[in-house]
Each structure stands twice: as C-alpha cells, then as structure tokens.
Protein backbone atom coordinates (compact mmCIF):
# COMPACT_ATOMS: atom_id res chain seq x y z
CA MET A 1 109.66 116.23 131.64
CA GLU A 2 111.17 115.55 128.18
CA ILE A 3 108.98 114.25 125.34
CA ASN A 4 110.78 110.86 125.28
CA ASP A 5 110.25 110.45 129.04
CA LYS A 6 106.55 111.23 128.62
CA ARG A 7 106.30 108.70 125.80
CA ALA A 8 107.86 106.04 128.05
CA MET A 9 105.39 106.88 130.83
CA ILE A 10 102.42 106.78 128.45
CA LEU A 11 103.44 103.39 127.08
CA SER A 12 104.60 101.65 130.26
CA GLY A 13 104.11 103.81 133.37
CA SER A 14 101.39 103.89 136.02
CA LEU A 15 98.09 104.73 134.30
CA PRO A 16 96.57 106.72 137.20
CA LYS A 17 99.82 108.68 137.55
CA ILE A 18 100.19 109.56 133.86
CA LEU A 19 96.47 110.41 133.59
CA ILE A 20 96.75 112.79 136.54
CA THR A 21 100.06 114.24 135.27
CA MET A 22 98.60 114.97 131.84
CA ALA A 23 95.08 115.89 132.94
CA LEU A 24 95.94 118.37 135.71
CA PRO A 25 97.26 121.08 133.33
CA LEU A 26 94.22 120.49 131.12
CA MET A 27 91.87 120.71 134.10
CA PHE A 28 93.46 123.94 135.26
CA ASN A 29 93.39 125.30 131.73
CA ASN A 30 89.70 124.40 131.36
CA PHE A 31 88.89 125.86 134.76
CA VAL A 32 90.53 129.19 133.94
CA GLN A 33 88.82 129.15 130.53
CA MET A 34 85.49 128.67 132.28
CA LEU A 35 86.43 131.33 134.81
CA TYR A 36 86.73 133.75 131.91
CA SER A 37 83.27 132.74 130.68
CA LEU A 38 81.82 133.26 134.15
CA ALA A 39 83.64 136.59 134.52
CA ASP A 40 82.24 137.62 131.15
CA THR A 41 78.76 136.69 132.35
CA TYR A 42 79.30 138.58 135.61
CA TRP A 43 80.48 141.84 134.04
CA VAL A 44 77.89 141.83 131.26
CA GLY A 45 74.99 140.69 133.47
CA ASN A 46 75.66 143.16 136.28
CA TYR A 47 77.10 146.20 134.47
CA LEU A 48 75.52 146.15 131.01
CA GLY A 49 72.10 144.48 131.24
CA THR A 50 69.83 141.52 130.52
CA SER A 51 69.62 142.30 126.78
CA GLU A 52 73.41 142.29 126.44
CA LEU A 53 73.66 139.07 128.47
CA ALA A 54 70.96 137.43 126.34
CA ALA A 55 72.85 138.57 123.22
CA ILE A 56 76.14 136.85 124.12
CA ILE A 57 74.28 133.70 125.19
CA LEU A 58 72.29 133.73 121.94
CA VAL A 59 75.40 133.92 119.74
CA PHE A 60 77.43 131.38 121.71
CA PRO A 61 76.29 128.42 119.57
CA VAL A 62 76.99 130.46 116.42
CA LEU A 63 80.57 130.98 117.56
CA TYR A 64 80.75 127.37 118.69
CA PHE A 65 79.60 126.30 115.23
CA THR A 66 82.51 128.16 113.61
CA LEU A 67 84.93 126.82 116.24
CA SER A 68 83.73 123.27 115.65
CA LEU A 69 85.13 123.36 112.12
CA GLY A 70 88.58 123.98 113.59
CA MET A 71 88.10 121.39 116.32
CA GLY A 72 88.23 118.72 113.64
CA VAL A 73 91.76 119.87 112.80
CA ASN A 74 92.66 119.73 116.49
CA ILE A 75 91.23 116.23 116.95
CA ALA A 76 92.80 114.91 113.74
CA GLY A 77 96.15 116.44 114.72
CA THR A 78 96.12 114.91 118.19
CA ALA A 79 95.17 111.48 116.80
CA LEU A 80 97.82 111.53 114.05
CA ILE A 81 100.67 112.97 116.11
CA SER A 82 99.98 110.70 119.10
CA ARG A 83 99.96 107.65 116.79
CA PHE A 84 103.23 108.66 115.06
CA SER A 85 104.81 109.56 118.41
CA GLY A 86 103.76 106.21 119.87
CA ALA A 87 105.21 104.44 116.81
CA GLY A 88 108.50 106.41 117.07
CA SER A 89 108.12 108.41 113.80
CA PRO A 90 109.03 112.08 114.62
CA ALA A 91 109.71 113.00 110.97
CA GLN A 92 106.19 112.00 109.97
CA ALA A 93 104.76 113.85 112.98
CA THR A 94 106.59 117.02 111.86
CA LYS A 95 105.11 116.77 108.36
CA VAL A 96 101.64 116.42 109.84
CA ALA A 97 102.21 119.49 112.04
CA GLY A 98 103.13 121.68 109.06
CA GLN A 99 100.09 120.58 107.07
CA LEU A 100 97.82 121.20 110.03
CA LEU A 101 99.02 124.79 110.41
CA THR A 102 98.60 125.71 106.74
CA PHE A 103 95.20 124.05 106.47
CA ALA A 104 93.90 125.61 109.71
CA LEU A 105 94.90 129.19 108.88
CA LEU A 106 93.42 129.12 105.38
CA MET A 107 90.18 127.66 106.71
CA ALA A 108 89.95 130.19 109.57
CA VAL A 109 90.25 133.26 107.34
CA ALA A 110 87.59 131.90 104.96
CA ILE A 111 85.16 131.16 107.81
CA SER A 112 85.70 134.61 109.39
CA LEU A 113 84.89 136.36 106.11
CA MET A 114 81.79 134.28 105.37
CA GLY A 115 80.57 134.48 108.97
CA THR A 116 80.83 138.26 109.11
CA LEU A 117 78.71 138.58 105.97
CA ALA A 118 76.13 135.98 107.05
CA ALA A 119 75.75 137.13 110.69
CA PRO A 120 72.70 139.43 110.21
CA TRP A 121 70.73 136.70 108.43
CA VAL A 122 71.72 134.02 110.96
CA LEU A 123 70.66 136.13 113.95
CA ARG A 124 67.30 136.95 112.35
CA MET A 125 66.81 133.26 111.62
CA MET A 126 67.43 132.54 115.32
CA GLY A 127 64.65 134.94 116.30
CA ALA A 128 66.79 137.82 117.59
CA GLN A 129 64.92 141.13 117.68
CA GLY A 130 65.29 144.65 118.99
CA ALA A 131 68.14 145.35 121.39
CA VAL A 132 69.17 141.69 121.58
CA TYR A 133 69.69 141.62 117.80
CA VAL A 134 71.72 144.86 117.81
CA TYR A 135 74.01 143.73 120.63
CA ALA A 136 74.37 140.21 119.24
CA LEU A 137 75.43 141.55 115.83
CA GLN A 138 77.97 143.94 117.36
CA TYR A 139 79.45 141.12 119.43
CA VAL A 140 79.58 138.33 116.86
CA GLN A 141 81.05 140.36 113.99
CA ILE A 142 84.09 141.17 116.14
CA MET A 143 84.37 137.74 117.77
CA LEU A 144 84.51 135.97 114.40
CA TRP A 145 87.98 137.45 113.85
CA GLU A 146 89.44 135.48 116.73
CA LEU A 147 89.19 132.37 114.54
CA PRO A 148 92.63 132.62 112.83
CA ALA A 149 94.26 132.89 116.26
CA LEU A 150 92.12 130.12 117.72
CA PHE A 151 92.69 127.71 114.85
CA ALA A 152 96.45 128.35 114.97
CA PHE A 153 96.39 127.62 118.70
CA PHE A 154 94.36 124.46 118.04
CA VAL A 155 97.26 123.25 115.90
CA PHE A 156 99.84 124.12 118.56
CA ASN A 157 97.68 122.35 121.14
CA ALA A 158 97.30 119.24 118.96
CA ILE A 159 101.05 119.02 118.37
CA ARG A 160 102.07 119.34 122.01
CA GLN A 161 99.18 117.25 123.30
CA GLY A 162 99.84 114.47 120.81
CA GLN A 163 103.39 114.33 122.17
CA GLY A 164 102.10 114.14 125.74
CA ASP A 165 102.90 117.78 126.64
CA THR A 166 99.77 119.30 128.17
CA TYR A 167 101.67 121.83 130.32
CA THR A 168 102.96 124.25 127.66
CA PRO A 169 99.57 124.82 125.94
CA MET A 170 98.04 125.31 129.38
CA VAL A 171 100.52 128.06 130.32
CA LEU A 172 99.91 130.00 127.10
CA ASN A 173 96.14 129.57 127.15
CA VAL A 174 95.82 130.52 130.81
CA SER A 175 97.97 133.61 130.20
CA GLY A 176 95.64 134.68 127.40
CA VAL A 177 92.52 134.07 129.49
CA LEU A 178 93.89 136.01 132.47
CA LEU A 179 94.74 138.94 130.19
CA ASN A 180 91.20 138.76 128.82
CA ILE A 181 89.70 138.80 132.33
CA VAL A 182 91.72 141.93 133.15
CA LEU A 183 90.76 143.69 129.92
CA ASP A 184 86.98 143.06 130.24
CA PRO A 185 86.25 145.54 133.08
CA ILE A 186 88.65 148.05 131.52
CA ALA A 187 86.71 147.91 128.25
CA ILE A 188 83.30 148.06 129.96
CA LEU A 189 83.81 150.42 132.90
CA PHE A 190 86.68 152.70 131.92
CA LEU A 191 86.54 152.85 128.12
CA GLY A 192 82.76 152.55 127.85
CA TRP A 193 82.95 150.25 124.83
CA GLY A 194 80.10 148.04 126.03
CA ILE A 195 79.63 144.67 124.39
CA ARG A 196 82.03 145.60 121.57
CA GLY A 197 84.75 146.02 124.18
CA VAL A 198 84.12 142.53 125.58
CA ALA A 199 84.60 141.07 122.10
CA ALA A 200 87.66 143.19 121.30
CA ALA A 201 89.35 142.14 124.56
CA THR A 202 88.89 138.49 123.62
CA VAL A 203 90.24 138.86 120.08
CA PHE A 204 93.30 140.81 121.24
CA SER A 205 94.16 138.32 124.00
CA ARG A 206 93.75 135.27 121.77
CA THR A 207 95.81 136.73 118.94
CA LEU A 208 98.73 137.83 121.11
CA PHE A 209 99.39 134.37 122.55
CA ALA A 210 98.56 132.47 119.36
CA VAL A 211 101.30 134.39 117.53
CA TYR A 212 103.80 133.37 120.19
CA ALA A 213 102.62 129.72 120.05
CA VAL A 214 103.16 129.52 116.29
CA TYR A 215 106.54 131.25 116.61
CA SER A 216 107.63 128.63 119.15
CA LEU A 217 106.86 125.79 116.72
CA PHE A 218 109.59 127.12 114.41
CA ARG A 219 112.09 127.76 117.22
CA GLN A 220 111.79 124.92 119.71
CA GLY A 221 112.68 121.26 119.41
CA ASN A 222 110.91 118.60 121.51
CA GLY A 223 110.85 116.27 118.52
CA ILE A 224 108.96 118.68 116.23
CA ARG A 225 110.47 121.84 114.76
CA LEU A 226 108.71 123.29 111.75
CA ARG A 227 110.48 124.66 108.67
CA GLY A 228 109.09 126.49 105.68
CA LYS A 229 109.03 123.35 103.53
CA ASP A 230 106.75 121.62 106.05
CA LEU A 231 103.98 124.11 105.23
CA LYS A 232 103.83 123.04 101.59
CA MET A 233 100.66 121.08 100.86
CA ASP A 234 101.04 117.28 100.81
CA SER A 235 97.98 115.49 99.40
CA GLY A 236 98.66 112.24 101.27
CA ILE A 237 98.83 113.89 104.69
CA LEU A 238 95.94 116.25 103.94
CA THR A 239 93.83 113.25 102.98
CA GLN A 240 94.44 111.67 106.40
CA ILE A 241 93.73 114.97 108.18
CA VAL A 242 90.44 115.36 106.32
CA ARG A 243 89.49 111.68 106.70
CA ILE A 244 89.92 111.83 110.47
CA GLY A 245 89.00 115.48 111.01
CA LEU A 246 85.89 115.64 108.81
CA PRO A 247 83.71 113.34 110.95
CA ALA A 248 84.88 115.21 114.07
CA SER A 249 84.13 118.61 112.49
CA THR A 250 80.80 117.36 111.17
CA GLY A 251 79.77 116.03 114.57
CA GLN A 252 80.84 119.19 116.37
CA SER A 253 79.24 121.41 113.70
CA PHE A 254 75.90 119.62 113.78
CA SER A 255 76.05 119.70 117.56
CA ALA A 256 76.66 123.46 117.47
CA PHE A 257 73.90 123.96 114.91
CA GLY A 258 71.64 121.93 117.17
CA PHE A 259 72.39 124.38 119.98
CA ILE A 260 71.46 127.24 117.64
CA ILE A 261 68.08 125.55 117.13
CA LEU A 262 67.88 124.87 120.86
CA ASN A 263 68.49 128.54 121.67
CA ALA A 264 65.80 129.48 119.16
CA PHE A 265 63.35 127.28 121.10
CA VAL A 266 64.45 128.72 124.44
CA ILE A 267 64.25 132.38 123.39
CA GLY A 268 60.63 131.66 122.45
CA TYR A 269 59.95 131.57 126.20
CA GLY A 270 61.55 135.01 126.62
CA GLU A 271 65.02 136.50 126.93
CA GLY A 272 64.90 135.89 130.70
CA THR A 273 64.57 132.14 130.09
CA LEU A 274 67.47 132.27 127.64
CA ALA A 275 69.59 134.10 130.23
CA ALA A 276 68.70 131.43 132.83
CA PHE A 277 69.62 128.69 130.37
CA GLY A 278 73.03 130.27 129.75
CA ILE A 279 73.75 130.86 133.44
CA GLY A 280 72.90 127.26 134.36
CA ASN A 281 75.05 125.85 131.57
CA ARG A 282 78.06 127.99 132.44
CA ILE A 283 77.90 127.07 136.11
CA SER A 284 77.60 123.34 135.40
CA MET A 285 80.53 123.58 132.98
CA VAL A 286 82.81 124.45 135.92
CA ILE A 287 82.29 120.88 137.15
CA ILE A 288 82.41 119.33 133.68
CA MET A 289 85.72 121.01 132.77
CA PRO A 290 87.95 118.70 134.89
CA VAL A 291 86.42 115.66 133.22
CA MET A 292 86.96 117.23 129.80
CA GLY A 293 90.64 117.48 130.79
CA ILE A 294 90.71 113.78 131.66
CA GLY A 295 89.00 112.92 128.36
CA THR A 296 91.54 114.96 126.40
CA ALA A 297 94.47 113.33 128.21
CA LEU A 298 92.89 109.93 127.61
CA ALA A 299 92.84 110.60 123.84
CA THR A 300 96.64 110.84 123.84
CA LEU A 301 97.03 107.69 125.95
CA VAL A 302 94.70 105.73 123.69
CA GLY A 303 96.36 107.01 120.51
CA GLN A 304 99.94 106.33 121.59
CA ASN A 305 99.20 102.90 123.06
CA LEU A 306 97.28 101.78 119.98
CA GLY A 307 100.13 103.14 117.84
CA ALA A 308 102.57 101.05 119.89
CA GLY A 309 100.43 97.91 119.50
CA GLN A 310 99.12 97.85 123.09
CA PRO A 311 95.28 97.71 122.87
CA GLU A 312 94.85 96.10 126.30
CA ARG A 313 96.68 99.01 127.95
CA ALA A 314 94.47 101.43 125.99
CA ARG A 315 91.38 99.67 127.40
CA ARG A 316 92.76 99.85 130.94
CA ALA A 317 93.37 103.57 130.46
CA VAL A 318 89.71 104.02 129.49
CA ARG A 319 88.50 102.16 132.60
CA THR A 320 90.81 104.15 134.89
CA ALA A 321 89.70 107.47 133.38
CA ALA A 322 86.01 106.53 133.60
CA LEU A 323 86.19 105.64 137.30
CA GLY A 324 87.91 108.90 138.22
CA SER A 325 85.60 111.02 136.07
CA ILE A 326 82.35 109.56 137.41
CA THR A 327 83.59 110.12 140.98
CA ILE A 328 84.46 113.77 140.29
CA MET A 329 81.13 114.51 138.60
CA SER A 330 79.05 112.80 141.28
CA LEU A 331 80.70 114.77 144.09
CA GLY A 332 80.53 118.00 142.10
CA GLY A 333 76.84 117.48 141.35
CA ILE A 334 76.00 116.98 145.02
CA ILE A 335 77.89 120.14 146.03
CA LEU A 336 76.29 122.23 143.26
CA PHE A 337 72.79 120.99 144.12
CA LEU A 338 73.22 121.96 147.78
CA ALA A 339 74.90 125.32 147.06
CA ALA A 340 72.77 126.34 144.06
CA ASP A 341 71.23 129.40 145.79
CA LEU A 342 74.63 130.82 146.66
CA VAL A 343 76.27 130.08 143.31
CA VAL A 344 73.45 131.17 140.99
CA GLY A 345 72.73 134.24 143.12
CA ALA A 346 76.21 135.58 142.40
CA PHE A 347 75.37 135.99 138.70
CA ILE A 348 71.92 137.52 138.73
CA LYS A 349 70.76 139.89 141.49
CA ASN A 350 68.24 142.26 139.92
CA ASP A 351 65.78 139.90 138.21
CA PRO A 352 63.89 137.48 140.53
CA GLU A 353 62.25 135.57 137.65
CA VAL A 354 65.58 134.89 135.91
CA LEU A 355 67.03 133.85 139.29
CA LYS A 356 64.19 131.36 139.88
CA GLN A 357 64.49 129.81 136.42
CA SER A 358 68.28 129.59 136.75
CA LEU A 359 67.94 127.75 140.07
CA ASP A 360 65.41 125.28 138.65
CA TYR A 361 67.57 124.47 135.65
CA THR A 362 70.86 124.28 137.57
CA ARG A 363 69.46 121.83 140.13
CA LEU A 364 67.96 119.64 137.43
CA ILE A 365 71.13 119.49 135.32
CA THR A 366 73.17 118.24 138.31
CA LEU A 367 71.36 114.90 137.96
CA THR A 368 73.05 114.24 134.61
CA LEU A 369 76.61 115.19 135.56
CA PRO A 370 77.78 111.55 136.09
CA LEU A 371 76.39 110.77 132.62
CA MET A 372 78.40 113.64 131.17
CA ALA A 373 81.52 112.02 132.66
CA ILE A 374 80.80 108.89 130.62
CA PHE A 375 80.10 111.02 127.53
CA GLN A 376 83.47 112.82 127.75
CA ILE A 377 85.44 109.60 128.34
CA LEU A 378 83.84 107.91 125.34
CA LEU A 379 84.55 110.95 123.15
CA GLY A 380 88.21 110.93 124.24
CA THR A 381 88.47 107.21 123.48
CA PHE A 382 87.00 107.46 119.98
CA GLN A 383 88.91 110.63 119.07
CA GLY A 384 92.25 109.31 120.33
CA SER A 385 91.85 106.07 118.41
CA GLY A 386 91.09 107.98 115.21
CA HIS A 387 87.56 106.55 115.03
CA THR A 388 86.04 110.01 114.86
CA LEU A 389 82.94 108.66 113.11
CA TYR A 390 81.84 107.22 116.46
CA ALA A 391 82.46 110.58 118.14
CA MET A 392 80.45 112.27 115.38
CA MET A 393 77.54 109.89 115.97
CA MET A 394 77.54 110.76 119.68
CA ASP A 395 77.73 114.52 119.07
CA MET A 396 74.98 114.49 116.46
CA GLY A 397 72.82 111.86 118.12
CA ARG A 398 72.59 113.67 121.45
CA LEU A 399 70.95 116.72 119.87
CA TRP A 400 69.37 115.65 116.60
CA VAL A 401 68.18 112.14 117.41
CA PHE A 402 67.17 112.64 121.03
CA ARG A 403 67.14 116.20 122.43
CA ILE A 404 65.44 118.29 119.74
CA PRO A 405 62.70 115.70 119.02
CA LEU A 406 62.07 115.44 122.78
CA ILE A 407 61.78 119.23 123.06
CA LEU A 408 59.23 119.27 120.25
CA LEU A 409 57.34 116.37 121.83
CA LEU A 410 57.26 117.82 125.35
CA GLY A 411 56.48 121.31 124.05
CA ARG A 412 53.54 120.12 121.95
CA TRP A 413 51.99 117.46 124.17
CA THR A 414 52.65 118.76 127.70
CA SER A 415 52.20 121.97 129.67
CA LEU A 416 55.75 121.94 131.05
CA GLY A 417 56.74 125.17 129.29
CA SER A 418 60.46 125.93 129.52
CA HIS A 419 60.88 122.98 131.89
CA GLY A 420 60.22 120.70 128.92
CA VAL A 421 63.57 121.88 127.51
CA TRP A 422 65.30 121.10 130.81
CA TYR A 423 63.81 117.56 130.98
CA ALA A 424 64.70 116.90 127.34
CA MET A 425 68.35 117.67 128.12
CA VAL A 426 68.42 115.20 131.02
CA ILE A 427 66.81 112.37 129.03
CA SER A 428 68.95 112.93 125.92
CA ASN A 429 72.16 112.78 127.97
CA ALA A 430 71.14 109.39 129.36
CA LEU A 431 70.19 107.94 125.97
CA ILE A 432 73.37 109.04 124.17
CA CYS A 433 75.59 107.58 126.89
CA PHE A 434 73.89 104.20 126.47
CA MET A 435 74.43 104.39 122.69
CA GLY A 436 78.10 105.31 123.16
CA TRP A 437 78.63 102.44 125.60
CA LEU A 438 77.30 100.00 122.99
CA MET A 439 79.80 101.35 120.41
CA TYR A 440 82.64 101.02 122.92
CA ARG A 441 81.65 97.46 123.81
CA SER A 442 81.82 96.45 120.14
CA GLY A 443 85.63 96.91 120.31
CA LYS A 444 85.85 98.28 116.76
CA TRP A 445 87.46 101.51 118.01
CA GLN A 446 90.69 99.52 118.57
CA GLN A 447 91.10 98.73 114.87
CA PRO A 448 93.76 100.81 112.99
CA VAL A 449 92.58 103.74 110.85
CA ILE A 450 95.87 105.69 110.49
CA ARG A 451 98.47 104.81 107.84
CA HIS A 452 102.11 105.15 108.91
CA ASN A 453 103.39 105.70 105.38
C-alpha cells in the first residue's frame, strides 16, 4: 500500500481495519523480538549456566537505560513525522528525518563510549559479585556497541511508522532477529565463545540490517528521501525534537534506572531469585508484545488525526485500541496461568528452586496483564499526540512513586521475602493505570504541541 493510500485510510478509513493493518506487522515484529530474548534465555540457561543467565538478566536494565535515551528520538520522530504527514507537509517531514539521523548517531557513539568506561562501577553498584560480575562485564561491554545501529534503526522506524508504514521496519527487524537466533548456538556450541559470543552475535546482526535501513532512506522515495543537506543541523527542528523527545527519554531512562534498583533488590534474595524474575518477565512479555504493537500503531493514528484536525476520530481510535488490547491480554493471561508449568519448565530444568519461584511469579503477574493493556494504550496516545510529559509521568510514576516504595515497605514490615517484590509489581501496575486514566480524561493530550513552521 502506498504512503498516500495509508494516509487516507488513517484519516478516514475503518478504525478497526487500519489498526489491525498497522498493528499486525508490529505484533509479529515484537513477537519475533521476544522469541530472540527467549531463545537467548534458553541457550544461556541450558548450555552455559545459572551465573551466566543471572548476568544477562542483571545487565538488562543497564542496556535498557542506554536504549531509553534513543527511544526519545524514536518517539519524537514518530510524533513529528505523523503530524507533518497528517497535515500534508512532506518537505518538513524530510527535514525532521535528516535531523533525527544526525542527532541519533552522535548520541549513540557518545553513550557507547561512556557506558563502556562506566560499566565496572555500575555493576559493582548493582551488587554483582564473583562469576556473575565477570560474565555481566563481558556481556555488557560488547552489547553497548550495538547502540549506533539501534539508534539508526530507531530513526528509520520512526520515519516509516510516522508515515503509516509498519511493514518495512518489521521485515528488516525480523530478518536481523532471525539471523541473531541462528548465530547464538553457533557462537555458544561450535565456537565456544560463551557469553561474549551471545553479545557479538547481537551486535553483528543489528549492525548489518541497520546499515541497509539507513542506505534505503537515501535511495527510496515514499514521500521522504534524504540528501546530504538534510543532515545539517537545524536549530528549530532540533529544538522540537528535544522538546518532545526529552520527556520521553527522561521517563524511559528513569524507568530503566528504576529497574536497575529493582534488580539490586531482587539479587539480594539470591541469583536464583533474579533468574526467576527474569524468566517470568520474559514469558509474560510474549503476551504483552501484541498490545505494544497496537499501542505503537495507535500513536501514528492519534498523531495524524490530530495533525489533520480530527480529535474526535483520535479519541475513537483510542477506545477501539483499548477494547481490543484488554481482550487480548485477558485471554492471554488465562492461558498462561493454566499452562504455567509447561511454559516455565521449558526454560529451567536443572534447578527446582528457581523453577518454583518462576512459577509463583509468572502466575501472579498474569493478574495484571489487562492493566498492562491499558498502560500501553495510554502511552501510545500520549506519545502520538506529542504530549510526552504525560508518558514520562506514567513511566516514572510506576517505578519511583509506587513500585520501589512498596518494595521497601513490604520488605521492611512484612515477612513476604521475594514475594513482596512480586506483590509490589501488581499493585504498582494498578495504581499507575488509574493515574494515566485521569490524565486521559482531562482531554489536555488533544491540545497542539507541534509547530508546523
């Protein structure tokens, strides 16, 4: 489907149809991305060991923290390009695309350098010791160099998504993930590279397809074709990128840092508990991923319809997306609860205690899956409208206002042990969804924040 046809569908077509059309590639992309994460967990957990598995779970929020800085560029790009596309301003959208690419690459290289130098101190601060520290350091210092490729792909994704094209980014991302899945066992079993090989496979796969994605921006049309002059810094456009992207990056970064603190609490109960925490989260993410796809598609619908002066249609898109997402998460939660023994047992076979803790956590987290549907839809609404301050408040509030204080409270005043962490996650998800609903009901997210000149 051509970009102009997609724009017409977004602005006047059937909302369920366009949501499904745009969300399906994103759902598939997210599913394959999660499949890689589960495959990673499978190979490391079964062929390397518990220490190596605990190491990659420990550093996940560190990597997520660095990624979150680039996510602000992605969110700002999607909001700006969807608004300009909805308003029929392709020249302005092209200028934004060029600025995004330059800004993202410079930022990625700087973060990779600083992260590599700071990694030993950060891991010690998180409580990593012994073998877990050694493996975590080996893994993270290689993984940090996937950031230039990831940030470049964020820009490509924002450009195509803002235009309504979710298929092309999906094809490239899935290709990279599948290559990564193939390379993991080769690196572990045949080359004997251990955890370093897992990281190297990821960096190579990401970089290969990111280079092609950037190349295509200079060669293909679809309304945006970059030229060298588009990469030259423009203070006006950069100001808008920072103004919209900074709250998003801040929210994501504080959320990621909160997970670093959260992991530090969890590892205090032992590396087995940390492994159980990671396994439960990765399994539940398989169900959450489709709803994340709907939320991402919704951001484009909201942005383009607000850009075209159609706030009522934007509101109807939110209601349609919310109904579908809650249904998916409710059904998925029921299935996961009933099949928890089978699913969790596939990832940990040789440690009965880790298996028991993983089952307890996985069953408990299924209760909050419908709430996570609401959370993702509200994030998509606020990000697509350009009101990223609201999204930042949800990201930060979930961890820093509710979850971490609850963990401290339950850990100090109860004898729940690691289960206090699990209960804190359930309660914090409920509270943040109520707060987000109040912000949505205020209607302020419909007010314009993006300048067209």
